[in-house]
Amino acid sequence: MRKAISALGLTGLLTAAALLAAPSAQAFGYVYVGMYPSGAACEAAGQGYVNRGQAVAYFCDVAPNTARLSIVPS
């Protein structure tokens, strides 16, 4: 019984941590579409989605060695 409660508690903590770590853009209708090697590559890809009419907006969450692209689909 203790193991089950402990496992549920750990699962809850991990879920909460994942939600806190997610970019704030996800809460505003943005949809994750991919990772890119740089902020510039992410910006170019996001602008490409907008130019092709596949998105109305995009957001790049940039880290030192990668960037995560999220879009608002059209």
XYZ file of N, CA and C in Angstrom:
222
model
N 0.817 -1.188 0.000
C 0.000 0.000 0.000
C 0.865 1.257 0.000
N 1.926 1.252 0.806
C 2.818 2.408 0.855
C 3.479 2.657 -0.476
N 3.856 1.586 -1.164
C 4.507 1.735 -2.461
C 3.559 2.374 -3.466
N 2.295 1.995 -3.438
C 1.308 2.564 -4.367
C 1.126 4.053 -4.097
N 0.999 4.423 -2.825
C 0.837 5.838 -2.468
C 2.089 6.623 -2.836
N 3.238 6.040 -2.565
C 4.501 6.701 -2.909
C 4.635 6.889 -4.415
N 4.245 5.875 -5.188
C 4.319 5.966 -6.647
C 3.371 7.034 -7.177
N 2.168 7.106 -6.610
C 1.210 8.138 -7.018
C 1.726 9.528 -6.680
N 2.340 9.675 -5.529
C 2.906 10.967 -5.136
C 4.028 11.386 -6.071
N 4.894 10.449 -6.423
C 5.993 10.738 -7.342
C 5.462 11.095 -8.717
N 4.450 10.375 -9.179
C 3.842 10.681 -10.480
C 3.248 12.083 -10.474
N 2.584 12.443 -9.415
C 2.011 13.787 -9.299
C 3.075 14.868 -9.310
N 4.169 14.635 -8.612
C 5.265 15.601 -8.597
C 5.897 15.755 -9.973
N 6.088 14.637 -10.660
C 6.681 14.699 -11.993
C 5.760 15.415 -12.972
N 4.470 15.180 -12.867
C 3.502 15.857 -13.733
C 3.511 17.357 -13.470
N 3.524 17.739 -12.219
C 3.557 19.164 -11.872
C 4.833 19.821 -12.382
N 5.953 19.137 -12.247
C 7.224 19.685 -12.733
C 7.208 19.858 -14.244
N 6.633 18.911 -14.955
C 6.559 19.004 -16.412
C 5.691 20.184 -16.837
N 4.598 20.415 -16.133
C 3.730 21.547 -16.468
C 4.414 22.877 -16.188
N 5.176 22.942 -15.113
C 5.889 24.178 -14.798
C 7.021 24.435 -15.782
N 7.619 23.390 -16.295
C 8.740 23.540 -17.212
C 8.299 23.854 -18.632
N 7.043 23.603 -18.966
C 6.555 23.857 -20.325
C 6.549 25.354 -20.604
N 6.855 25.747 -21.832
C 6.838 27.170 -22.163
C 5.458 27.771 -21.950
N 5.442 29.035 -21.525
C 4.169 29.689 -21.247
C 3.316 29.820 -22.500
N 3.927 29.792 -23.670
C 3.173 29.904 -24.921
C 2.173 28.763 -25.067
N 2.458 27.610 -24.493
C 1.567 26.466 -24.635
C 0.196 26.766 -24.026
N 0.149 27.631 -23.038
C -1.108 27.943 -22.375
C -1.992 28.856 -23.215
N -1.477 29.449 -24.266
C -2.224 30.421 -25.054
C -2.603 29.901 -26.430
N -2.747 28.597 -26.592
C -3.200 28.025 -27.851
C -2.087 27.682 -28.824
N -0.854 27.822 -28.410
C 0.266 27.447 -29.274
C 0.420 25.930 -29.278
N 0.858 25.388 -30.403
C 1.059 23.948 -30.556
C 2.523 23.707 -30.887
N 3.159 22.832 -30.131
C 4.565 22.494 -30.366
C 4.702 21.799 -31.714
N 5.698 22.243 -32.535
C 5.908 21.604 -33.832
C 7.320 21.060 -34.023
N 8.297 21.505 -33.251
C 9.626 20.928 -33.434
C 10.746 21.671 -32.738
N 11.920 21.030 -32.786
C 13.137 21.591 -32.210
C 14.081 21.977 -33.337
N 14.832 23.045 -33.127
C 15.783 23.545 -34.123
C 17.124 23.801 -33.454
N 18.218 23.780 -34.236
C 19.557 23.899 -33.649
C 19.912 25.307 -33.171
N 19.129 26.320 -33.554
C 19.431 27.694 -33.133
C 18.161 28.533 -33.155
N 18.250 29.689 -32.525
C 17.129 30.611 -32.544
C 16.827 31.110 -33.948
N 17.879 31.350 -34.736
C 17.693 31.828 -36.107
C 16.969 30.797 -36.962
N 17.327 29.530 -36.818
C 16.659 28.467 -37.579
C 15.199 28.345 -37.152
N 14.938 28.504 -35.874
C 13.567 28.450 -35.357
C 12.751 29.612 -35.910
N 13.319 30.820 -35.891
C 12.630 31.993 -36.428
C 12.305 31.815 -37.910
N 13.265 31.300 -38.674
C 13.042 31.082 -40.104
C 11.922 30.062 -40.333
N 11.923 28.993 -39.557
C 10.886 27.974 -39.697
C 9.520 28.532 -39.300
N 9.474 29.280 -38.224
C 8.217 29.878 -37.784
C 7.669 30.841 -38.818
N 8.546 31.665 -39.383
C 8.113 32.597 -40.421
C 7.632 31.841 -41.657
N 8.254 30.710 -41.947
C 7.815 29.872 -43.063
C 6.395 29.361 -42.865
N 6.066 28.930 -41.642
C 4.699 28.488 -41.342
C 3.706 29.622 -41.588
N 4.070 30.837 -41.153
C 3.178 31.985 -41.335
C 3.043 32.324 -42.814
N 4.167 32.359 -43.553
C 4.142 32.701 -44.976
C 3.303 31.727 -45.797
N 3.322 30.442 -45.416
C 2.545 29.425 -46.140
C 1.086 29.379 -45.694
N 0.723 30.196 -44.715
C -0.656 30.231 -44.240
C -1.013 29.087 -43.305
N -0.008 28.386 -42.792
C -0.268 27.269 -41.883
C -0.369 27.723 -40.431
N 0.044 28.961 -40.162
C 0.005 29.491 -38.801
C -0.297 30.979 -38.849
N -0.898 31.474 -37.768
C -1.144 32.908 -37.668
C -0.101 33.581 -36.782
N 0.597 32.786 -35.978
C 1.654 33.299 -35.106
C 2.571 32.146 -34.731
N 3.771 32.484 -34.279
C 4.707 31.461 -33.807
C 5.501 31.994 -32.628
N 6.110 31.086 -31.885
C 6.903 31.426 -30.708
C 8.104 30.500 -30.654
N 9.295 31.058 -30.510
C 10.519 30.269 -30.354
C 10.997 30.385 -28.914
N 11.062 29.277 -28.232
C 11.598 29.205 -26.879
C 13.062 28.819 -27.027
N 13.963 29.796 -26.909
C 15.374 29.598 -27.234
C 16.183 29.250 -25.991
N 16.982 28.192 -26.102
C 17.946 27.779 -25.090
C 19.343 27.931 -25.708
N 20.410 27.733 -24.953
C 21.746 27.955 -25.511
C 22.069 27.155 -26.780
N 21.654 25.915 -26.867
C 22.040 25.076 -28.012
C 20.873 24.559 -28.838
N 19.684 25.055 -28.573
C 18.497 24.566 -29.286
C 17.380 25.590 -29.174
N 16.350 25.413 -29.967
C 15.170 26.275 -29.881
C 13.935 25.437 -30.175
N 12.882 25.686 -29.441
C 11.636 24.928 -29.564
C 10.608 25.823 -30.251
N 10.044 25.346 -31.349
C 9.071 26.115 -32.121
C 7.657 25.671 -31.794
N 6.813 26.667 -31.478
C 5.378 26.437 -31.281
C 4.643 27.422 -32.179
N 3.514 27.003 -32.717
C 2.736 27.862 -33.612
C 1.284 27.918 -33.160
N 0.566 28.953 -33.634
C -0.887 29.015 -33.519
C -1.394 28.648 -34.909
N -1.947 27.450 -35.059
C -2.404 27.022 -36.384
C -3.509 27.930 -36.922
N -3.529 28.078 -38.238
C -4.584 28.904 -38.844
C -5.796 28.059 -39.178
